[in-house]
Short mmCIF file of C-alpha atoms and ligand atoms in Angstrom, two decimals:
data_model
loop_
_atom_site.label_atom_id
_atom_site.label_comp_id
_atom_site.label_asym_id
_atom_site.label_seq_id
_atom_site.Cartn_x
_atom_site.Cartn_y
_atom_site.Cartn_z
CA MET A 1 -12.69 -79.52 -81.07
CA ALA A 2 -16.11 -79.42 -79.42
CA LEU A 3 -14.44 -78.41 -76.18
CA GLN A 4 -12.57 -75.63 -77.96
CA ARG A 5 -15.76 -74.34 -79.58
CA ARG A 6 -17.53 -74.35 -76.23
CA LEU A 7 -14.64 -72.45 -74.70
CA VAL A 8 -14.81 -69.81 -77.44
CA VAL A 9 -18.56 -69.46 -77.04
CA GLY A 10 -18.11 -69.16 -73.29
CA VAL A 11 -15.48 -66.43 -73.62
CA LEU A 12 -17.61 -64.57 -76.17
CA THR A 13 -20.59 -64.72 -73.83
CA VAL A 14 -18.57 -63.31 -70.95
CA ILE A 15 -17.22 -60.52 -73.16
CA SER A 16 -20.64 -59.53 -74.43
CA LEU A 17 -22.04 -59.59 -70.89
CA LEU A 18 -19.19 -57.31 -69.83
CA CYS A 19 -19.98 -54.96 -72.73
CA VAL A 20 -23.62 -54.76 -71.71
CA TYR A 21 -22.61 -54.08 -68.12
CA ILE A 22 -20.18 -51.30 -69.11
CA LEU A 23 -22.84 -49.76 -71.32
CA CYS A 24 -25.30 -49.73 -68.45
CA VAL A 25 -22.85 -48.17 -66.04
CA ASN A 26 -21.95 -45.51 -68.57
CA LEU A 27 -25.56 -44.68 -69.16
CA GLU A 28 -26.16 -44.20 -65.47
CA VAL A 29 -23.32 -41.79 -64.91
CA PRO A 30 -24.51 -38.85 -67.03
CA LEU A 31 -28.01 -39.36 -65.63
CA SER A 32 -27.05 -38.91 -62.04
CA TRP A 33 -24.62 -36.13 -62.88
CA SER A 34 -27.23 -34.13 -64.64
CA LEU A 35 -29.42 -34.35 -61.57
CA THR A 36 -27.18 -32.84 -58.95
CA PRO A 37 -25.75 -29.75 -60.64
CA LEU A 38 -25.15 -27.05 -58.07
CA LYS A 39 -25.03 -23.46 -59.12
CA HIS A 40 -21.54 -21.92 -59.20
CA ASP A 41 -20.48 -21.39 -55.55
CA TYR A 42 -22.96 -23.98 -54.42
CA THR A 43 -20.59 -26.68 -55.51
CA ALA A 44 -18.04 -25.44 -53.04
CA GLY A 45 -20.75 -24.89 -50.49
CA ALA A 46 -22.04 -28.41 -50.68
CA SER A 47 -18.66 -29.77 -49.70
CA ASN A 48 -18.76 -27.53 -46.65
CA VAL A 49 -22.03 -28.90 -45.49
CA SER A 50 -20.60 -31.27 -42.97
CA ARG A 51 -17.94 -28.88 -41.75
CA ASP A 52 -20.11 -25.88 -40.98
CA SER A 53 -23.43 -27.05 -39.76
CA GLU A 54 -25.44 -23.99 -38.86
CA GLU A 55 -27.69 -24.57 -41.82
CA PRO A 56 -26.81 -28.11 -42.69
CA LEU A 57 -27.96 -30.27 -45.48
CA ASP A 58 -29.65 -32.85 -43.40
CA SER A 59 -28.35 -36.32 -44.05
CA ALA A 60 -31.76 -37.79 -43.34
CA THR A 61 -33.26 -35.71 -46.12
CA ARG A 62 -30.52 -35.86 -48.70
CA PRO A 63 -31.85 -36.16 -52.22
CA PRO A 64 -31.87 -39.80 -53.23
CA SER A 65 -29.43 -40.71 -55.98
CA ALA A 66 -32.18 -41.98 -58.22
CA LEU A 67 -33.77 -38.55 -58.03
CA HIS A 68 -34.88 -38.46 -61.62
CA PHE A 69 -37.20 -41.43 -61.55
CA HIS A 70 -38.23 -40.66 -58.05
CA ILE A 71 -39.52 -37.21 -59.00
CA GLU A 72 -41.50 -38.43 -61.97
CA HIS A 73 -43.07 -41.09 -59.89
CA GLN A 74 -44.00 -38.59 -57.21
CA VAL A 75 -45.46 -36.13 -59.65
CA LEU A 76 -47.69 -38.82 -60.98
CA HIS A 77 -48.73 -39.71 -57.49
CA GLU A 78 -49.34 -36.13 -56.42
CA HIS A 79 -51.24 -35.46 -59.56
CA THR A 80 -53.94 -37.89 -58.51
CA HIS A 81 -53.71 -37.00 -54.90
CA ALA A 82 -53.98 -33.26 -55.49
CA THR A 83 -57.13 -33.64 -57.53
CA GLN A 84 -58.74 -35.61 -54.74
CA THR A 85 -57.65 -33.27 -52.02
CA LEU A 86 -58.76 -30.24 -53.96
CA LYS A 87 -62.26 -31.67 -54.27
CA THR A 88 -62.41 -32.34 -50.56
CA GLN A 89 -61.07 -28.89 -49.75
CA THR A 90 -63.50 -27.06 -51.98
CA SER A 91 -66.47 -28.79 -50.43
CA LYS A 92 -65.25 -27.95 -47.00
CA VAL A 93 -64.49 -24.31 -47.57
CA SER A 94 -67.89 -22.90 -46.71
CA LYS A 95 -67.99 -24.78 -43.44
CA GLN A 96 -64.51 -23.69 -42.51
CA LYS A 97 -65.29 -20.06 -43.20
CA VAL A 98 -67.98 -20.21 -40.56
CA GLU A 99 -65.46 -21.54 -38.10
CA ASN A 100 -63.19 -18.63 -38.85
CA ASN A 101 -60.66 -21.12 -39.99
CA VAL A 102 -60.66 -20.11 -43.59
CA LEU A 103 -58.62 -21.55 -46.38
CA ASP A 104 -57.59 -18.86 -48.78
CA VAL A 105 -58.71 -20.66 -51.92
CA SER A 106 -58.69 -17.61 -54.15
CA LYS A 107 -55.31 -18.57 -55.52
CA SER A 108 -55.39 -22.26 -54.94
CA SER A 109 -57.97 -23.78 -57.19
CA SER A 110 -56.34 -22.45 -60.30
CA SER A 111 -52.90 -23.48 -59.16
CA SER A 112 -53.83 -27.07 -58.46
CA ASP A 113 -55.58 -27.21 -61.79
CA GLY A 114 -52.40 -25.91 -63.29
CA LEU A 115 -50.48 -28.84 -61.95
CA ASP A 116 -52.63 -31.34 -63.72
CA LYS A 117 -52.26 -29.44 -66.94
CA THR A 118 -48.50 -29.11 -66.68
CA TRP A 119 -48.14 -32.74 -66.11
CA ILE A 120 -50.36 -33.71 -68.97
CA ARG A 121 -48.77 -31.10 -71.16
CA THR A 122 -45.30 -32.58 -70.81
CA LYS A 123 -46.19 -36.24 -70.58
CA GLY A 124 -49.58 -36.78 -72.12
CA PRO A 125 -51.00 -36.61 -75.61
CA THR A 126 -50.56 -33.37 -77.57
CA PRO A 127 -52.86 -30.78 -76.04
CA LYS A 128 -54.68 -27.99 -77.85
CA PRO A 129 -52.57 -24.82 -78.07
CA GLN A 130 -55.11 -22.63 -76.31
CA TRP A 131 -55.02 -24.96 -73.40
CA ILE A 132 -51.25 -24.65 -73.09
CA THR A 133 -51.43 -20.89 -72.86
CA GLN A 134 -54.00 -21.13 -70.17
CA ALA A 135 -52.01 -23.68 -68.27
CA ALA A 136 -48.81 -21.71 -68.63
CA ARG A 137 -50.37 -18.76 -66.86
CA THR A 138 -51.77 -20.67 -63.92
CA THR A 139 -49.38 -23.61 -63.80
CA GLU A 140 -48.08 -24.66 -60.45
CA PRO A 141 -46.92 -28.08 -59.31
CA SER A 142 -48.93 -29.36 -56.34
CA TYR A 143 -45.95 -29.52 -53.99
CA ILE A 144 -45.92 -25.71 -54.06
CA GLY A 145 -49.28 -25.49 -52.29
CA ASP A 146 -49.87 -21.74 -52.51
CA THR A 147 -52.99 -22.08 -50.36
CA TYR A 148 -52.92 -21.14 -46.73
CA MET A 149 -55.02 -20.95 -43.67
CA SER A 150 -56.27 -17.45 -42.98
CA GLU A 151 -57.06 -16.11 -39.53
CA ASP A 152 -58.50 -12.99 -38.06
CA VAL A 153 -55.90 -12.19 -35.46
CA PRO A 154 -56.39 -8.64 -34.22
CA PRO A 155 -53.20 -6.56 -34.56
CA GLN A 156 -51.37 -6.10 -31.28
CA THR A 157 -51.08 -2.32 -31.75
CA ASP A 158 -52.64 0.27 -33.97
CA CYS A 159 -49.40 1.76 -35.11
CA PRO A 160 -50.40 4.25 -37.82
CA ASP A 161 -47.36 3.78 -40.03
CA GLY A 162 -46.41 0.20 -39.23
CA ILE A 163 -45.20 -2.29 -41.82
CA GLN A 164 -48.60 -3.96 -42.23
CA SER A 165 -50.24 -0.68 -43.19
CA ARG A 166 -47.41 0.48 -45.44
CA VAL A 167 -46.80 -2.77 -47.27
CA THR A 168 -49.82 -2.37 -49.57
CA GLN A 169 -48.21 0.66 -51.20
CA THR A 170 -45.03 -1.25 -52.01
CA GLU A 171 -44.08 -3.87 -54.57
CA PHE A 172 -44.62 -6.46 -51.81
CA GLY A 173 -48.29 -5.59 -51.36
CA GLU A 174 -49.62 -8.27 -53.63
CA ARG A 175 -47.86 -11.25 -52.14
CA PHE A 176 -48.12 -10.17 -48.50
CA LEU A 177 -50.83 -12.03 -46.56
CA LYS A 178 -51.81 -10.14 -43.42
CA ASN A 179 -54.01 -12.93 -42.11
CA ILE A 180 -51.69 -15.87 -42.45
CA PRO A 181 -51.03 -17.58 -39.10
CA VAL A 182 -47.36 -17.05 -38.23
CA LEU A 183 -47.52 -19.41 -35.25
CA GLN A 184 -49.31 -22.72 -34.80
CA TRP A 185 -51.12 -23.74 -31.62
CA ALA A 186 -53.83 -25.96 -30.17
CA LYS A 187 -56.66 -24.70 -32.36
CA HIS A 188 -54.86 -25.66 -35.56
CA VAL A 189 -54.60 -29.38 -35.04
CA THR A 190 -57.67 -31.01 -36.58
CA PRO A 191 -57.97 -34.08 -38.83
CA GLU A 192 -58.85 -31.81 -41.78
CA GLN A 193 -55.75 -29.68 -41.28
CA HIS A 194 -53.70 -32.81 -40.86
CA GLN A 195 -54.95 -34.17 -44.14
CA ARG A 196 -54.22 -30.87 -45.88
CA LEU A 197 -50.77 -30.30 -44.39
CA SER A 198 -49.42 -33.84 -44.53
CA ARG A 199 -48.96 -33.32 -48.27
CA TYR A 200 -45.98 -31.08 -47.56
CA PRO A 201 -42.83 -32.52 -45.99
CA GLY A 202 -40.24 -30.84 -43.78
CA ALA A 203 -40.81 -27.31 -42.55
CA HIS A 204 -43.56 -26.72 -45.10
CA GLY A 205 -46.22 -29.02 -43.67
CA TRP A 206 -46.88 -31.92 -41.38
CA GLY A 207 -45.67 -34.62 -43.76
CA GLY A 208 -43.74 -37.26 -41.83
CA VAL A 209 -45.15 -36.28 -38.43
CA ASP A 210 -47.75 -38.66 -37.06
CA TYR A 211 -51.05 -37.24 -36.00
CA GLU A 212 -50.73 -38.44 -32.43
CA THR A 213 -47.46 -36.59 -31.89
CA LEU A 214 -48.97 -33.45 -33.39
CA VAL A 215 -52.00 -33.60 -31.13
CA GLU A 216 -49.92 -34.32 -28.05
CA THR A 217 -47.63 -31.38 -28.78
CA LEU A 218 -49.90 -28.72 -30.17
CA SER A 219 -52.79 -29.27 -27.76
CA VAL A 220 -50.48 -28.16 -24.95
CA LEU A 221 -49.87 -24.86 -26.76
CA ASN A 222 -53.23 -23.49 -25.75
CA SER A 223 -52.55 -20.09 -24.24
CA SER A 224 -52.63 -16.70 -25.95
CA ALA A 225 -48.85 -16.57 -25.53
CA ASN A 226 -48.60 -19.45 -27.96
CA TRP A 227 -50.32 -17.61 -30.80
CA GLN A 228 -49.28 -14.04 -30.01
CA MET A 229 -45.76 -13.10 -30.99
CA PHE A 230 -45.59 -10.36 -28.33
CA ASP A 231 -47.46 -11.94 -25.45
CA ASP A 232 -46.01 -9.54 -22.88
CA TRP A 233 -46.66 -6.39 -24.92
CA LYS A 234 -49.48 -5.26 -22.62
CA ASP A 235 -47.19 -5.44 -19.61
CA ARG A 236 -44.53 -3.46 -21.40
CA SER A 237 -46.36 -0.34 -22.40
CA SER A 238 -49.51 1.38 -21.29
CA LYS A 239 -50.29 3.39 -24.38
CA PRO A 240 -50.62 2.02 -27.88
CA GLU A 241 -47.39 2.44 -29.66
CA CYS A 242 -45.48 0.93 -32.53
CA ILE A 243 -43.65 -2.30 -31.79
CA ARG A 244 -40.00 -1.81 -32.72
CA CYS A 245 -37.94 -4.96 -33.32
CA ALA A 246 -34.25 -5.54 -33.81
CA VAL A 247 -33.61 -8.72 -35.77
CA VAL A 248 -30.04 -9.89 -35.36
CA GLY A 249 -28.42 -12.31 -37.78
CA ASN A 250 -24.99 -13.75 -37.14
CA GLY A 251 -23.14 -12.14 -40.06
CA GLY A 252 -19.53 -11.03 -39.84
CA ILE A 253 -20.59 -7.47 -40.70
CA LEU A 254 -21.42 -7.05 -37.00
CA ASN A 255 -17.77 -7.46 -36.00
CA ASN A 256 -16.75 -4.03 -34.66
CA SER A 257 -20.13 -2.53 -35.52
CA LYS A 258 -20.70 -1.01 -32.05
CA LYS A 259 -24.43 -1.55 -32.59
CA GLY A 260 -25.07 -3.27 -29.26
CA GLU A 261 -26.71 -0.37 -27.49
CA GLU A 262 -28.88 0.48 -30.48
CA ILE A 263 -30.02 -3.16 -30.76
CA ASP A 264 -30.90 -3.40 -27.08
CA GLY A 265 -32.86 -0.15 -27.37
CA HIS A 266 -35.64 -1.85 -29.36
CA HIS A 267 -38.74 -3.30 -27.68
CA TYR A 268 -37.89 -6.78 -28.89
CA VAL A 269 -34.64 -8.41 -29.95
CA PHE A 270 -34.71 -11.48 -32.22
CA ARG A 271 -31.77 -13.88 -32.54
CA THR A 272 -31.13 -17.26 -34.11
CA ASN A 273 -28.92 -20.37 -34.05
CA GLY A 274 -25.33 -19.86 -32.83
CA ALA A 275 -25.93 -16.33 -31.50
CA VAL A 276 -22.97 -15.90 -29.14
CA ILE A 277 -23.53 -12.90 -26.88
CA LYS A 278 -20.91 -13.08 -24.15
CA GLY A 279 -17.93 -10.97 -25.13
CA PHE A 280 -19.75 -9.41 -28.12
CA GLU A 281 -22.24 -7.17 -26.27
CA LYS A 282 -20.78 -3.95 -27.70
CA ASP A 283 -21.46 -5.12 -31.23
CA VAL A 284 -24.60 -7.24 -30.93
CA GLY A 285 -26.29 -6.23 -27.67
CA SER A 286 -27.18 -8.50 -24.80
CA ARG A 287 -30.96 -8.96 -24.78
CA THR A 288 -32.86 -11.76 -26.53
CA THR A 289 -36.65 -11.73 -26.49
CA HIS A 290 -37.22 -14.17 -29.37
CA TYR A 291 -34.88 -17.00 -30.26
CA THR A 292 -35.61 -18.84 -33.54
CA PHE A 293 -34.17 -22.30 -34.25
CA SER A 294 -34.91 -25.81 -35.35
CA THR A 295 -33.78 -28.60 -33.06
CA ASN A 296 -31.37 -29.63 -35.79
CA THR A 297 -29.76 -26.19 -36.20
CA MET A 298 -29.62 -25.62 -32.45
CA VAL A 299 -27.90 -28.91 -31.72
CA ASN A 300 -25.51 -28.37 -34.63
CA SER A 301 -24.73 -24.84 -33.44
CA MET A 302 -23.92 -26.13 -29.97
CA ARG A 303 -21.48 -28.53 -31.55
CA SER A 304 -19.97 -26.24 -34.19
CA TYR A 305 -19.70 -22.99 -32.25
CA ALA A 306 -18.70 -24.28 -28.84
CA GLY A 307 -15.21 -22.98 -29.58
CA ALA A 308 -16.60 -19.49 -30.08
CA GLY A 309 -18.42 -19.75 -26.77
CA TYR A 310 -21.87 -20.86 -27.84
CA ARG A 311 -23.42 -23.00 -25.10
CA GLY A 312 -27.06 -23.07 -26.22
CA PRO A 313 -30.07 -20.76 -26.57
CA PRO A 314 -29.93 -17.53 -24.58
CA GLN A 315 -31.86 -17.64 -21.30
CA SER A 316 -33.60 -14.76 -19.57
CA LYS A 317 -37.00 -13.93 -18.16
CA GLU A 318 -38.04 -12.17 -21.37
CA THR A 319 -36.70 -14.82 -23.76
CA ARG A 320 -39.24 -16.75 -25.86
CA TYR A 321 -38.29 -19.81 -27.91
CA ILE A 322 -39.73 -20.17 -31.40
CA PHE A 323 -39.34 -23.58 -32.97
CA LEU A 324 -39.04 -23.83 -36.72
CA PRO A 325 -40.30 -27.41 -36.97
CA ASP A 326 -38.75 -29.34 -39.83
CA HIS A 327 -38.84 -32.85 -38.35
CA ASP A 328 -40.82 -34.72 -35.76
CA ARG A 329 -37.82 -34.19 -33.48
CA ASP A 330 -38.98 -30.56 -33.07
CA TYR A 331 -42.44 -31.64 -31.98
CA LEU A 332 -40.94 -34.19 -29.60
CA LEU A 333 -38.57 -31.69 -27.97
CA MET A 334 -41.31 -29.07 -27.73
CA LYS A 335 -43.64 -31.56 -26.11
CA ALA A 336 -40.99 -32.58 -23.59
CA ALA A 337 -40.31 -28.93 -22.77
CA VAL A 338 -43.90 -27.91 -22.14
CA THR A 339 -44.82 -31.10 -20.29
CA HIS A 340 -41.61 -31.08 -18.20
CA THR A 341 -40.65 -34.57 -19.29
CA ARG A 342 -37.70 -36.09 -21.09
CA VAL A 343 -37.76 -36.49 -24.87
CA GLU A 344 -39.46 -39.82 -25.50
CA ARG A 345 -37.74 -40.91 -28.71
CA GLY A 346 -35.64 -39.84 -31.68
CA SER A 347 -32.22 -38.16 -31.79
CA GLU A 348 -32.81 -36.33 -28.49
CA GLN A 349 -34.19 -39.37 -26.69
CA ASN A 350 -34.01 -38.99 -22.91
CA LYS A 351 -32.66 -35.43 -23.14
CA ASP A 352 -33.90 -33.09 -20.47
CA PRO A 353 -35.24 -29.94 -22.20
CA SER A 354 -33.92 -27.75 -19.38
CA LYS A 355 -30.49 -28.57 -20.78
CA TYR A 356 -31.39 -26.26 -23.66
CA PHE A 357 -33.91 -23.79 -22.26
CA GLY A 358 -33.10 -23.54 -18.56
CA GLU A 359 -35.27 -24.27 -15.57
CA ASP A 360 -38.20 -22.01 -16.50
CA LEU A 361 -40.15 -24.19 -18.91
CA SER A 362 -43.50 -22.46 -18.63
CA ILE A 363 -45.77 -22.93 -21.64
CA GLU A 364 -45.80 -19.18 -22.27
CA LYS A 365 -42.12 -19.28 -23.24
CA PHE A 366 -42.67 -21.50 -26.28
CA LYS A 367 -43.96 -20.81 -29.76
CA MET A 368 -43.79 -22.71 -33.02
CA TYR A 369 -43.94 -21.41 -36.60
CA HIS A 370 -46.93 -22.56 -38.60
CA PRO A 371 -45.88 -24.68 -41.61
CA ASP A 372 -48.23 -22.62 -43.79
CA PHE A 373 -46.16 -19.58 -42.90
CA ILE A 374 -42.87 -21.24 -43.86
CA ARG A 375 -44.32 -22.55 -47.12
CA TYR A 376 -45.74 -19.10 -47.88
CA LEU A 377 -42.33 -17.51 -47.32
CA ARG A 378 -40.73 -20.06 -49.60
CA ASN A 379 -43.38 -19.69 -52.31
CA ARG A 380 -43.86 -15.95 -52.32
CA PHE A 381 -40.61 -14.44 -51.08
CA LEU A 382 -37.87 -17.00 -51.67
CA ARG A 383 -38.97 -19.23 -54.50
CA SER A 384 -35.50 -20.22 -55.56
CA PRO A 385 -34.58 -22.19 -58.68
CA SER A 386 -33.07 -24.67 -56.16
CA LEU A 387 -36.60 -25.59 -55.17
CA LYS A 388 -36.98 -27.53 -58.41
CA LYS A 389 -33.91 -29.65 -57.77
CA PHE A 390 -34.09 -29.97 -54.01
CA ARG A 391 -37.71 -29.62 -53.37
CA ASN A 392 -37.77 -31.85 -50.31
CA ILE A 393 -34.89 -30.10 -48.60
CA TYR A 394 -34.86 -26.53 -49.91
CA ARG A 395 -36.19 -23.99 -47.44
CA PRO A 396 -35.50 -20.38 -46.44
CA THR A 397 -32.65 -20.14 -43.90
CA THR A 398 -33.58 -19.99 -40.23
CA GLY A 399 -32.43 -16.36 -40.22
CA ALA A 400 -34.67 -15.54 -43.18
CA VAL A 401 -37.69 -17.08 -41.47
CA MET A 402 -36.92 -15.02 -38.36
CA LEU A 403 -36.61 -11.75 -40.29
CA LEU A 404 -39.74 -12.35 -42.35
CA ALA A 405 -41.68 -13.36 -39.22
CA ALA A 406 -40.70 -10.02 -37.69
CA LEU A 407 -41.86 -8.32 -40.89
CA HIS A 408 -45.28 -9.89 -40.38
CA THR A 409 -45.62 -9.07 -36.68
CA CYS A 410 -43.57 -5.99 -35.70
CA SER A 411 -44.49 -2.41 -36.65
CA LYS A 412 -40.87 -1.46 -37.36
CA VAL A 413 -37.97 -3.77 -38.14
CA SER A 414 -34.25 -3.05 -38.01
CA ALA A 415 -32.12 -5.90 -39.33
CA TYR A 416 -28.51 -6.40 -38.30
CA GLY A 417 -25.98 -9.05 -39.28
CA PHE A 418 -27.79 -10.11 -42.46
CA MET A 419 -26.02 -10.66 -45.74
CA THR A 420 -25.20 -7.55 -47.77
CA PRO A 421 -23.78 -7.20 -51.30
CA ASP A 422 -20.30 -6.66 -49.83
CA TYR A 423 -20.43 -9.90 -47.82
CA LYS A 424 -17.04 -10.92 -49.17
CA SER A 425 -15.45 -8.22 -47.01
CA TYR A 426 -16.56 -9.95 -43.83
CA SER A 427 -16.12 -13.25 -42.12
CA ASP A 428 -19.03 -15.72 -42.15
CA HIS A 429 -20.01 -14.93 -38.52
CA TYR A 430 -19.26 -12.06 -36.18
CA PHE A 431 -18.00 -14.56 -33.60
CA ASP A 432 -15.57 -16.38 -35.89
CA ILE A 433 -12.20 -16.73 -34.24
CA LYS A 434 -10.43 -16.71 -37.59
CA HIS A 435 -11.74 -15.10 -40.75
CA HIS A 436 -13.51 -17.53 -43.03
CA PRO A 437 -15.64 -16.83 -46.07
CA VAL A 438 -19.42 -17.11 -46.08
CA ALA A 439 -20.47 -20.72 -46.60
CA PHE A 440 -23.26 -21.51 -49.03
CA PHE A 441 -25.53 -24.54 -48.77
CA ALA A 442 -27.48 -26.50 -51.30
CA ASN A 443 -30.66 -26.45 -49.21
CA HIS A 444 -30.78 -22.64 -49.07
CA ASP A 445 -30.46 -19.74 -51.48
CA MET A 446 -28.56 -17.07 -49.66
CA ARG A 447 -28.01 -14.99 -52.78
CA MET A 448 -31.72 -14.73 -53.27
CA GLU A 449 -32.11 -13.78 -49.61
CA LEU A 450 -29.44 -11.11 -49.96
CA ILE A 451 -31.40 -9.56 -52.84
CA LEU A 452 -34.66 -9.75 -50.88
CA TRP A 453 -33.12 -7.84 -47.95
CA GLN A 454 -32.00 -5.13 -50.36
CA GLN A 455 -35.48 -4.90 -51.88
CA LEU A 456 -37.21 -4.75 -48.49
CA HIS A 457 -34.76 -2.06 -47.41
CA GLN A 458 -35.33 -0.02 -50.56
CA ALA A 459 -39.10 -0.37 -50.15
CA GLY A 460 -38.71 1.12 -46.66
CA LEU A 461 -40.13 -1.96 -44.96
CA ILE A 462 -36.99 -2.86 -43.03
CA GLN A 463 -33.94 -0.89 -42.07
CA LEU A 464 -30.97 -3.06 -42.99
CA TYR A 465 -27.65 -2.43 -41.34
CA MET A 466 -24.94 -1.89 -43.95
CA HIS A 467 -21.49 -0.47 -43.57
CA LYS A 468 -22.04 2.41 -45.92
C1 NAG B 501 -57.94 -24.88 -25.15
O1 NAG B 501 -58.59 -24.06 -24.19
C2 NAG B 501 -59.96 -23.88 -24.41
C3 NAG B 501 -60.54 -22.91 -23.38
O2 NAG B 501 -59.59 -22.30 -22.63
C4 NAG B 501 -60.69 -25.20 -24.36
O3 NAG B 501 -62.05 -25.02 -24.64
C5 NAG B 501 -60.09 -26.14 -25.38
O4 NAG B 501 -60.67 -27.40 -25.30
C6 NAG B 501 -58.58 -26.25 -25.18
N1 NAG B 501 -58.03 -27.01 -26.29
C7 NAG B 501 -57.24 -28.05 -26.13
C8 NAG B 501 -56.79 -28.74 -27.35
O5 NAG B 501 -56.86 -28.43 -25.03
C1 NAG B 502 -13.00 -8.52 -36.49
O1 NAG B 502 -12.48 -7.22 -36.63
C2 NAG B 502 -11.14 -7.08 -36.19
C3 NAG B 502 -10.76 -5.62 -36.27
O2 NAG B 502 -11.19 -5.02 -37.45
C4 NAG B 502 -10.26 -7.94 -37.06
O3 NAG B 502 -8.91 -7.85 -36.62
C5 NAG B 502 -10.72 -9.39 -36.96
O4 NAG B 502 -9.99 -10.20 -37.84
C6 NAG B 502 -12.19 -9.49 -37.31
N1 NAG B 502 -12.63 -10.85 -37.07
C7 NAG B 502 -12.98 -11.67 -38.06
C8 NAG B 502 -13.40 -13.04 -37.67
O5 NAG B 502 -12.98 -11.33 -39.24
C1 NAG B 503 -15.29 -24.40 -47.85
O1 NAG B 503 -14.31 -24.73 -46.92
C2 NAG B 503 -12.99 -24.52 -47.37
C3 NAG B 503 -12.02 -25.03 -46.31
O2 NAG B 503 -12.59 -25.04 -45.04
C4 NAG B 503 -12.80 -23.03 -47.67
O3 NAG B 503 -11.49 -22.80 -48.17
C5 NAG B 503 -13.79 -22.63 -48.73
O4 NAG B 503 -13.71 -21.24 -49.01
C6 NAG B 503 -15.18 -22.94 -48.25
N1 NAG B 503 -16.14 -22.63 -49.28
C7 NAG B 503 -17.17 -21.84 -49.09
C8 NAG B 503 -18.03 -21.59 -50.27
O5 NAG B 503 -17.42 -21.32 -48.02
#
């Protein structure tokens, strides 16, 4: 009898334990589901991430599954951190101004304040209504970081009707910063800058890159060619003139466009990622003066588009390589290139940089986008709703960074091969062997970019190639 009772109790215990377990599992499912919703086509796009890797969702930076708790924890952490950093920054501003190394704090102080208020507003005790209104106007989470270094870089030409002089009369005037550094170089790497920028991960800061690697890489970039986009402009023309740039994306709209000659007729020709040229000269031209990539997208392009004939970055005397650094692997490859050594560690360990860039590895051939510039593009031109969900991986596409960099440095910009409203009529890339539809990725917002290109075109700031 006692044995029987014990047996019954035992079975009951097991059953109730099972019930508790099932309850827990069920609770977890809707939580994680609600955290990874992808907007309409994005769902399909996410599954294509591994197949088409030009703009891949990096496995190393995939959102963790426990995203929900993770974010709240981080917000709390950043909340404290931001307040501290802001205090340090404010006290340093006057000194930095003297050094011509100015932080544009006009927008920042209010935005960092806003963060604190948002956080308290949602999580803390009930705030006074007036306070909410105020916070709502200036609210900005600290990971946004709408504060940038400002530099007095003299314009390379005095083109009377260039983009930089016309932009103020357009709807883009207010968000356009003429003095933001587009490229980073030796002068930028200081402990203060490191402290400021290590708050932002990926392409938007120096978070995750150790100071030593930064110093070793950036201190080599100490020639005017490293901070000037058009370092050979003086050799190209004797009289001041407007700098005309062709910015070439890889869109299928270029198939049969016959735009090659027109593209090559510009002073400078920008290309990115898997830009196959051989065999497509009639449509896309043959020159490349500026090639934009991250080590990740370049290596992936070499793997994914080998079948279409892509063997690596274009190489010519006039070609410059602009890194979009979104990992320490970019700093490590850059350092190896400019010091003529092999990559010391990481995914490219022991790789010889001449494998990618050819034998001419002079320092003047290399440039690197400033993380402030990338963060500014994200915040002010491409602040996608995806940023909220994927804030550690969302960034503008490599092509978007290239086009917006041209917008900030060229006098005139013609854009080819960028997404247009009729993108469904074309294959993903002009070099595709078989037609396949445009692939969307969770870490980018290509619809938002498409709209931005239309707006810039309508504002007369770029000339976007469209079929009609
Ligand atoms: C860069 O060059 C300048 C002068 O040409 C020199 O004073 C400075 O120390 C150099 N910076 C680095 C980090 O090597
Ligand atoms: C490129 O255009 C040609 C002619 O219009 C067409 O036959 C071909 O399918 C196109 N290629 C792709 C990848 O769409
Ligand atoms: C994803 O890939 C599949 C098969 O390769 C294709 O049918 C589908 O259209 C792609 N989706 C997107 C959004 O590109």
